[in-house]
Amino acid sequence: MAPRAYWKGTLKLSLVSCPVVLYPATTAAEKTRFHLINRETGNRLKQQMVDSETGDVVESDQKGRGYELRKGKYVEIEPEELEAVQIESNHTIDIESFVPSEEIDQRYLNHPYYIAPDGKAAVDAFAVIRDAMKDQDRVALAKIVLTNREHIIAIEPLGKGLLGTTLRFPYELRDETEFFDDIKSPKITKDMVELAGHILHTKAAHFDPSKFKDDYETALKALVKRKASGKTIELPAREERPSNVVSLMDALKQSLKGGKKTAAKSHARRATGRRQAAKKAHRSTARHRKAG
């Protein structure tokens, strides 16, 4: 069954336009989730809205929206008043500019979406926009309205379709200087930097998300399965942190040795495997000769 579209509208590049659909590129469906339950009855709990001062349960027809002007003082905003600031073009992705992808600060990236043509009639115009973007090797910036809020969306080709990633606004990012200004600039020797560089070299790899393993999620599933089958859950002993203080230079040297040992062990395992395979092949040949 095809997934349900999150958004439908029109993708526009100047006078070229085509109907498109957006699908969330991520999902949390496989994550283990827990519900709040009543320990006595085993029933699931239901949350209710209560007045923070009186403690009374507030019915749905009494719920409103308010902006806090100062502590405990709110200005109420009516639904029809919110409609007055709604964006008119809430079903159009109008491409405004194209920028080099390397210029986009990674901190601005928010939620990814798959963009596909909506119907056979949209395929030609969609392909023209997509392939033109491939030739330019640039990312399109456009505006889109999702859940009544305007977002900037970065669009780039992805296979036969397009990948759209909403971007955060500058006011949503914290200034890094607030966190980095107090970091001291110690004198680090050239030998230390070179040793660290060697350690980095031993761990060099290529980006491969298929190797990402969510060990916590796996452990949660195992815990739930074990508890559901009536088995007891044994709590692991707390690991004590090592108290010995090692100098930075010693730590770098030990790390480098560890990396070399790992590489040597891996090489030894492969060599052992080859020797064992050769011995098996030799024994097999000898048996065949005897049988002959």
PDB file of N, CA and C in Angstrom, residues 145-225:
ATOM      1  N   VAL A 145       4.562  26.136   2.890  1.00  0.00           N
ATOM      2  CA  VAL A 145       3.764  26.242   4.114  1.00  0.00           C
ATOM      3  C   VAL A 145       3.368  24.840   4.562  1.00  0.00           C
ATOM      4  N   LEU A 146       3.835  24.455   5.749  1.00  0.00           N
ATOM      5  CA  LEU A 146       3.503  23.159   6.339  1.00  0.00           C
ATOM      6  C   LEU A 146       2.918  23.405   7.718  1.00  0.00           C
ATOM      7  N   THR A 147       1.778  22.778   7.981  1.00  0.00           N
ATOM      8  CA  THR A 147       1.063  22.940   9.260  1.00  0.00           C
ATOM      9  C   THR A 147       0.923  24.413   9.646  1.00  0.00           C
ATOM     10  N   ASN A 148       0.469  25.204   8.681  1.00  0.00           N
ATOM     11  CA  ASN A 148       0.166  26.626   8.872  1.00  0.00           C
ATOM     12  C   ASN A 148       1.378  27.504   9.170  1.00  0.00           C
ATOM     13  N   ARG A 149       2.572  26.980   8.983  1.00  0.00           N
ATOM     14  CA  ARG A 149       3.777  27.781   9.182  1.00  0.00           C
ATOM     15  C   ARG A 149       4.632  27.775   7.924  1.00  0.00           C
ATOM     16  N   GLU A 150       5.245  28.917   7.657  1.00  0.00           N
ATOM     17  CA  GLU A 150       6.093  29.021   6.473  1.00  0.00           C
ATOM     18  C   GLU A 150       7.493  28.512   6.787  1.00  0.00           C
ATOM     19  N   HIS A 151       8.053  27.768   5.831  1.00  0.00           N
ATOM     20  CA  HIS A 151       9.398  27.229   5.974  1.00  0.00           C
ATOM     21  C   HIS A 151      10.191  27.513   4.705  1.00  0.00           C
ATOM     22  N   ILE A 152      11.504  27.563   4.860  1.00  0.00           N
ATOM     23  CA  ILE A 152      12.387  27.555   3.700  1.00  0.00           C
ATOM     24  C   ILE A 152      12.732  26.095   3.459  1.00  0.00           C
ATOM     25  N   ILE A 153      12.692  25.669   2.201  1.00  0.00           N
ATOM     26  CA  ILE A 153      13.002  24.279   1.885  1.00  0.00           C
ATOM     27  C   ILE A 153      14.102  24.228   0.832  1.00  0.00           C
ATOM     28  N   ALA A 154      15.104  23.393   1.079  1.00  0.00           N
ATOM     29  CA  ALA A 154      16.203  23.183   0.131  1.00  0.00           C
ATOM     30  C   ALA A 154      15.878  21.937  -0.680  1.00  0.00           C
ATOM     31  N   ILE A 155      15.925  22.063  -2.011  1.00  0.00           N
ATOM     32  CA  ILE A 155      15.525  20.961  -2.889  1.00  0.00           C
ATOM     33  C   ILE A 155      16.697  20.553  -3.768  1.00  0.00           C
ATOM     34  N   GLU A 156      16.938  19.235  -3.850  1.00  0.00           N
ATOM     35  CA  GLU A 156      18.017  18.719  -4.691  1.00  0.00           C
ATOM     36  C   GLU A 156      17.605  17.370  -5.288  1.00  0.00           C
ATOM     37  N   PRO A 157      18.180  17.007  -6.433  1.00  0.00           N
ATOM     38  CA  PRO A 157      17.836  15.729  -7.060  1.00  0.00           C
ATOM     39  C   PRO A 157      18.251  14.546  -6.194  1.00  0.00           C
ATOM     40  N   LEU A 158      17.418  13.504  -6.184  1.00  0.00           N
ATOM     41  CA  LEU A 158      17.730  12.267  -5.480  1.00  0.00           C
ATOM     42  C   LEU A 158      17.146  11.112  -6.282  1.00  0.00           C
ATOM     43  N   GLY A 159      18.004  10.419  -7.036  1.00  0.00           N
ATOM     44  CA  GLY A 159      17.511   9.334  -7.877  1.00  0.00           C
ATOM     45  C   GLY A 159      16.535   9.863  -8.913  1.00  0.00           C
ATOM     46  N   LYS A 160      15.361   9.249  -8.999  1.00  0.00           N
ATOM     47  CA  LYS A 160      14.345   9.686  -9.965  1.00  0.00           C
ATOM     48  C   LYS A 160      13.501  10.840  -9.424  1.00  0.00           C
ATOM     49  N   GLY A 161      13.665  11.157  -8.153  1.00  0.00           N
ATOM     50  CA  GLY A 161      12.841  12.201  -7.546  1.00  0.00           C
ATOM     51  C   GLY A 161      13.667  13.356  -7.024  1.00  0.00           C
ATOM     52  N   LEU A 162      13.111  14.040  -6.039  1.00  0.00           N
ATOM     53  CA  LEU A 162      13.778  15.175  -5.415  1.00  0.00           C
ATOM     54  C   LEU A 162      13.753  14.999  -3.898  1.00  0.00           C
ATOM     55  N   LEU A 163      14.782  15.502  -3.264  1.00  0.00           N
ATOM     56  CA  LEU A 163      14.835  15.518  -1.807  1.00  0.00           C
ATOM     57  C   LEU A 163      14.648  16.951  -1.343  1.00  0.00           C
ATOM     58  N   GLY A 164      13.640  17.177  -0.512  1.00  0.00           N
ATOM     59  CA  GLY A 164      13.403  18.505   0.034  1.00  0.00           C
ATOM     60  C   GLY A 164      13.694  18.491   1.532  1.00  0.00           C
ATOM     61  N   THR A 165      14.507  19.406   2.003  1.00  0.00           N
ATOM     62  CA  THR A 165      14.852  19.475   3.427  1.00  0.00           C
ATOM     63  C   THR A 165      14.496  20.853   3.966  1.00  0.00           C
ATOM     64  N   THR A 166      13.581  20.897   4.916  1.00  0.00           N
ATOM     65  CA  THR A 166      13.229  22.193   5.500  1.00  0.00           C
ATOM     66  C   THR A 166      14.428  22.720   6.285  1.00  0.00           C
ATOM     67  N   LEU A 167      14.577  24.036   6.265  1.00  0.00           N
ATOM     68  CA  LEU A 167      15.701  24.674   6.941  1.00  0.00           C
ATOM     69  C   LEU A 167      15.217  25.481   8.139  1.00  0.00           C
ATOM     70  N   ARG A 168      16.039  25.531   9.151  1.00  0.00           N
ATOM     71  CA  ARG A 168      15.725  26.366  10.309  1.00  0.00           C
ATOM     72  C   ARG A 168      15.980  27.836   9.975  1.00  0.00           C
ATOM     73  N   PHE A 169      15.258  28.718  10.636  1.00  0.00           N
ATOM     74  CA  PHE A 169      15.495  30.146  10.486  1.00  0.00           C
ATOM     75  C   PHE A 169      16.654  30.545  11.415  1.00  0.00           C
ATOM     76  N   PRO A 170      17.345  31.635  11.096  1.00  0.00           N
ATOM     77  CA  PRO A 170      18.476  32.062  11.936  1.00  0.00           C
ATOM     78  C   PRO A 170      18.128  32.216  13.409  1.00  0.00           C
ATOM     79  N   TYR A 171      16.903  32.678  13.710  1.00  0.00           N
ATOM     80  CA  TYR A 171      16.545  32.881  15.118  1.00  0.00           C
ATOM     81  C   TYR A 171      16.409  31.559  15.882  1.00  0.00           C
ATOM     82  N   GLU A 172      16.363  30.433  15.160  1.00  0.00           N
ATOM     83  CA  GLU A 172      16.250  29.129  15.811  1.00  0.00           C
ATOM     84  C   GLU A 172      17.609  28.547  16.190  1.00  0.00           C
ATOM     85  N   LEU A 173      18.684  29.157  15.701  1.00  0.00           N
ATOM     86  CA  LEU A 173      20.019  28.664  16.004  1.00  0.00           C
ATOM     87  C   LEU A 173      20.650  29.478  17.130  1.00  0.00           C
ATOM     88  N   ARG A 174      21.321  28.797  18.021  1.00  0.00           N
ATOM     89  CA  ARG A 174      22.054  29.475  19.077  1.00  0.00           C
ATOM     90  C   ARG A 174      23.423  29.907  18.547  1.00  0.00           C
ATOM     91  N   ASP A 175      23.913  31.007  19.069  1.00  0.00           N
ATOM     92  CA  ASP A 175      25.216  31.521  18.669  1.00  0.00           C
ATOM     93  C   ASP A 175      26.305  30.668  19.304  1.00  0.00           C
ATOM     94  N   GLU A 176      27.170  30.076  18.472  1.00  0.00           N
ATOM     95  CA  GLU A 176      28.195  29.170  18.991  1.00  0.00           C
ATOM     96  C   GLU A 176      29.184  29.856  19.926  1.00  0.00           C
ATOM     97  N   THR A 177      29.340  31.178  19.788  1.00  0.00           N
ATOM     98  CA  THR A 177      30.305  31.876  20.645  1.00  0.00           C
ATOM     99  C   THR A 177      29.921  31.811  22.121  1.00  0.00           C
ATOM    100  N   GLU A 178      28.613  31.640  22.401  1.00  0.00           N
ATOM    101  CA  GLU A 178      28.164  31.507  23.787  1.00  0.00           C
ATOM    102  C   GLU A 178      28.789  30.284  24.452  1.00  0.00           C
ATOM    103  N   PHE A 179      29.089  29.271  23.647  1.00  0.00           N
ATOM    104  CA  PHE A 179      29.582  28.007  24.178  1.00  0.00           C
ATOM    105  C   PHE A 179      31.089  27.824  23.959  1.00  0.00           C
ATOM    106  N   PHE A 180      31.633  28.520  22.951  1.00  0.00           N
ATOM    107  CA  PHE A 180      33.034  28.308  22.596  1.00  0.00           C
ATOM    108  C   PHE A 180      33.984  29.382  23.116  1.00  0.00           C
ATOM    109  N   ASP A 181      33.458  30.533  23.489  1.00  0.00           N
ATOM    110  CA  ASP A 181      34.328  31.645  23.883  1.00  0.00           C
ATOM    111  C   ASP A 181      35.220  31.320  25.079  1.00  0.00           C
ATOM    112  N   ASP A 182      34.715  30.504  26.009  1.00  0.00           N
ATOM    113  CA  ASP A 182      35.474  30.200  27.220  1.00  0.00           C
ATOM    114  C   ASP A 182      36.468  29.056  27.042  1.00  0.00           C
ATOM    115  N   ILE A 183      36.492  28.453  25.841  1.00  0.00           N
ATOM    116  CA  ILE A 183      37.449  27.367  25.601  1.00  0.00           C
ATOM    117  C   ILE A 183      38.849  27.959  25.490  1.00  0.00           C
ATOM    118  N   LYS A 184      39.738  27.466  26.325  1.00  0.00           N
ATOM    119  CA  LYS A 184      41.101  27.979  26.335  1.00  0.00           C
ATOM    120  C   LYS A 184      41.870  27.501  25.103  1.00  0.00           C
ATOM    121  N   SER A 185      42.982  28.143  24.832  1.00  0.00           N
ATOM    122  CA  SER A 185      43.853  27.758  23.714  1.00  0.00           C
ATOM    123  C   SER A 185      45.195  27.313  24.273  1.00  0.00           C
ATOM    124  N   PRO A 186      45.264  26.040  24.730  1.00  0.00           N
ATOM    125  CA  PRO A 186      46.510  25.557  25.325  1.00  0.00           C
ATOM    126  C   PRO A 186      47.586  25.336  24.266  1.00  0.00           C
ATOM    127  N   LYS A 187      48.811  25.262  24.726  1.00  0.00           N
ATOM    128  CA  LYS A 187      49.912  24.995  23.799  1.00  0.00           C
ATOM    129  C   LYS A 187      50.031  23.484  23.598  1.00  0.00           C
ATOM    130  N   ILE A 188      49.737  23.033  22.397  1.00  0.00           N
ATOM    131  CA  ILE A 188      49.805  21.612  22.064  1.00  0.00           C
ATOM    132  C   ILE A 188      51.034  21.392  21.195  1.00  0.00           C
ATOM    133  N   THR A 189      51.830  20.397  21.542  1.00  0.00           N
ATOM    134  CA  THR A 189      53.051  20.152  20.779  1.00  0.00           C
ATOM    135  C   THR A 189      52.739  19.533  19.429  1.00  0.00           C
ATOM    136  N   LYS A 190      53.653  19.716  18.502  1.00  0.00           N
ATOM    137  CA  LYS A 190      53.496  19.163  17.153  1.00  0.00           C
ATOM    138  C   LYS A 190      53.441  17.644  17.203  1.00  0.00           C
ATOM    139  N   ASP A 191      54.210  17.026  18.133  1.00  0.00           N
ATOM    140  CA  ASP A 191      54.214  15.563  18.256  1.00  0.00           C
ATOM    141  C   ASP A 191      52.836  15.032  18.632  1.00  0.00           C
ATOM    142  N   MET A 192      52.150  15.736  19.520  1.00  0.00           N
ATOM    143  CA  MET A 192      50.804  15.310  19.936  1.00  0.00           C
ATOM    144  C   MET A 192      49.836  15.342  18.762  1.00  0.00           C
ATOM    145  N   VAL A 193      49.890  16.417  17.994  1.00  0.00           N
ATOM    146  CA  VAL A 193      48.989  16.557  16.844  1.00  0.00           C
ATOM    147  C   VAL A 193      49.276  15.464  15.821  1.00  0.00           C
ATOM    148  N   GLU A 194      50.559  15.167  15.596  1.00  0.00           N
ATOM    149  CA  GLU A 194      50.926  14.128  14.631  1.00  0.00           C
ATOM    150  C   GLU A 194      50.457  12.756  15.091  1.00  0.00           C
ATOM    151  N   LEU A 195      50.606  12.478  16.411  1.00  0.00           N
ATOM    152  CA  LEU A 195      50.127  11.204  16.951  1.00  0.00           C
ATOM    153  C   LEU A 195      48.615  11.076  16.780  1.00  0.00           C
ATOM    154  N   ALA A 196      47.905  12.159  17.093  1.00  0.00           N
ATOM    155  CA  ALA A 196      46.443  12.152  16.927  1.00  0.00           C
ATOM    156  C   ALA A 196      46.084  11.926  15.466  1.00  0.00           C
ATOM    157  N   GLY A 197      46.864  12.539  14.561  1.00  0.00           N
ATOM    158  CA  GLY A 197      46.632  12.350  13.131  1.00  0.00           C
ATOM    159  C   GLY A 197      46.802  10.906  12.712  1.00  0.00           C
ATOM    160  N   HIS A 198      47.816  10.215  13.307  1.00  0.00           N
ATOM    161  CA  HIS A 198      48.028   8.796  13.001  1.00  0.00           C
ATOM    162  C   HIS A 198      46.854   7.954  13.486  1.00  0.00           C
ATOM    163  N   ILE A 199      46.313   8.308  14.671  1.00  0.00           N
ATOM    164  CA  ILE A 199      45.154   7.575  15.199  1.00  0.00           C
ATOM    165  C   ILE A 199      43.963   7.751  14.258  1.00  0.00           C
ATOM    166  N   LEU A 200      43.747   8.984  13.786  1.00  0.00           N
ATOM    167  CA  LEU A 200      42.662   9.240  12.837  1.00  0.00           C
ATOM    168  C   LEU A 200      42.840   8.402  11.578  1.00  0.00           C
ATOM    169  N   HIS A 201      44.096   8.273  11.132  1.00  0.00           N
ATOM    170  CA  HIS A 201      44.387   7.511   9.915  1.00  0.00           C
ATOM    171  C   HIS A 201      44.019   6.034  10.082  1.00  0.00           C
ATOM    172  N   THR A 202      44.259   5.484  11.295  1.00  0.00           N
ATOM    173  CA  THR A 202      43.939   4.070  11.533  1.00  0.00           C
ATOM    174  C   THR A 202      42.428   3.823  11.560  1.00  0.00           C
ATOM    175  N   LYS A 203      41.653   4.893  11.793  1.00  0.00           N
ATOM    176  CA  LYS A 203      40.202   4.753  11.849  1.00  0.00           C
ATOM    177  C   LYS A 203      39.513   5.299  10.601  1.00  0.00           C
ATOM    178  N   ALA A 204      40.292   5.550   9.552  1.00  0.00           N
ATOM    179  CA  ALA A 204      39.710   6.094   8.315  1.00  0.00           C
ATOM    180  C   ALA A 204      38.711   5.101   7.720  1.00  0.00           C
ATOM    181  N   ALA A 205      37.579   5.611   7.241  1.00  0.00           N
ATOM    182  CA  ALA A 205      36.532   4.760   6.661  1.00  0.00           C
ATOM    183  C   ALA A 205      35.697   5.600   5.704  1.00  0.00           C
ATOM    184  N   HIS A 206      34.676   4.977   5.123  1.00  0.00           N
ATOM    185  CA  HIS A 206      33.726   5.667   4.254  1.00  0.00           C
ATOM    186  C   HIS A 206      32.362   5.685   4.935  1.00  0.00           C
ATOM    187  N   PHE A 207      31.572   6.712   4.653  1.00  0.00           N
ATOM    188  CA  PHE A 207      30.249   6.833   5.265  1.00  0.00           C
ATOM    189  C   PHE A 207      29.348   5.699   4.771  1.00  0.00           C
ATOM    190  N   ASP A 208      28.906   4.851   5.699  1.00  0.00           N
ATOM    191  CA  ASP A 208      28.058   3.708   5.359  1.00  0.00           C
ATOM    192  C   ASP A 208      27.002   3.548   6.448  1.00  0.00           C
ATOM    193  N   PRO A 209      25.819   4.175   6.274  1.00  0.00           N
ATOM    194  CA  PRO A 209      24.785   4.111   7.319  1.00  0.00           C
ATOM    195  C   PRO A 209      24.271   2.701   7.596  1.00  0.00           C
ATOM    196  N   SER A 210      24.515   1.752   6.669  1.00  0.00           N
ATOM    197  CA  SER A 210      24.057   0.376   6.917  1.00  0.00           C
ATOM    198  C   SER A 210      24.794  -0.240   8.100  1.00  0.00           C
ATOM    199  N   LYS A 211      25.928   0.352   8.468  1.00  0.00           N
ATOM    200  CA  LYS A 211      26.697  -0.146   9.610  1.00  0.00           C
ATOM    201  C   LYS A 211      26.242   0.463  10.931  1.00  0.00           C
ATOM    202  N   PHE A 212      25.329   1.447  10.872  1.00  0.00           N
ATOM    203  CA  PHE A 212      24.826   2.049  12.102  1.00  0.00           C
ATOM    204  C   PHE A 212      23.961   1.030  12.838  1.00  0.00           C
ATOM    205  N   LYS A 213      24.271   0.769  14.087  1.00  0.00           N
ATOM    206  CA  LYS A 213      23.495  -0.169  14.890  1.00  0.00           C
ATOM    207  C   LYS A 213      22.945   0.538  16.120  1.00  0.00           C
ATOM    208  N   ASP A 214      21.621   0.488  16.281  1.00  0.00           N
ATOM    209  CA  ASP A 214      20.990   1.082  17.453  1.00  0.00           C
ATOM    210  C   ASP A 214      20.967   0.041  18.564  1.00  0.00           C
ATOM    211  N   ASP A 215      22.065  -0.054  19.314  1.00  0.00           N
ATOM    212  CA  ASP A 215      22.194  -1.071  20.357  1.00  0.00           C
ATOM    213  C   ASP A 215      21.148  -0.902  21.449  1.00  0.00           C
ATOM    214  N   TYR A 216      20.791   0.340  21.759  1.00  0.00           N
ATOM    215  CA  TYR A 216      19.793   0.571  22.811  1.00  0.00           C
ATOM    216  C   TYR A 216      18.424   0.042  22.380  1.00  0.00           C
ATOM    217  N   GLU A 217      18.053   0.300  21.106  1.00  0.00           N
ATOM    218  CA  GLU A 217      16.767  -0.193  20.601  1.00  0.00           C
ATOM    219  C   GLU A 217      16.729  -1.718  20.618  1.00  0.00           C
ATOM    220  N   THR A 218      17.831  -2.357  20.233  1.00  0.00           N
ATOM    221  CA  THR A 218      17.915  -3.818  20.246  1.00  0.00           C
ATOM    222  C   THR A 218      17.761  -4.351  21.670  1.00  0.00           C
ATOM    223  N   ALA A 219      18.426  -3.687  22.618  1.00  0.00           N
ATOM    224  CA  ALA A 219      18.348  -4.107  24.016  1.00  0.00           C
ATOM    225  C   ALA A 219      16.935  -3.910  24.571  1.00  0.00           C
ATOM    226  N   LEU A 220      16.253  -2.823  24.162  1.00  0.00           N
ATOM    227  CA  LEU A 220      14.877  -2.577  24.612  1.00  0.00           C
ATOM    228  C   LEU A 220      13.945  -3.682  24.134  1.00  0.00           C
ATOM    229  N   LYS A 221      14.072  -4.061  22.860  1.00  0.00           N
ATOM    230  CA  LYS A 221      13.221  -5.123  22.306  1.00  0.00           C
ATOM    231  C   LYS A 221      13.462  -6.440  23.042  1.00  0.00           C
ATOM    232  N   ALA A 222      14.732  -6.730  23.340  1.00  0.00           N
ATOM    233  CA  ALA A 222      15.063  -7.966  24.056  1.00  0.00           C
ATOM    234  C   ALA A 222      14.496  -7.929  25.471  1.00  0.00           C
ATOM    235  N   LEU A 223      14.566  -6.769  26.114  1.00  0.00           N
ATOM    236  CA  LEU A 223      14.038  -6.625  27.473  1.00  0.00           C
ATOM    237  C   LEU A 223      12.532  -6.866  27.489  1.00  0.00           C
ATOM    238  N   VAL A 224      11.807  -6.241  26.551  1.00  0.00           N
ATOM    239  CA  VAL A 224      10.350  -6.394  26.481  1.00  0.00           C
ATOM    240  C   VAL A 224       9.975  -7.860  26.232  1.00  0.00           C
ATOM    241  N   LYS A 225      10.706  -8.497  25.319  1.00  0.00           N
ATOM    242  CA  LYS A 225      10.426  -9.902  24.984  1.00  0.00           C
ATOM    243  C   LYS A 225      10.670 -10.803  26.192  1.00  0.00           C
TER     244      LYS A 225
END
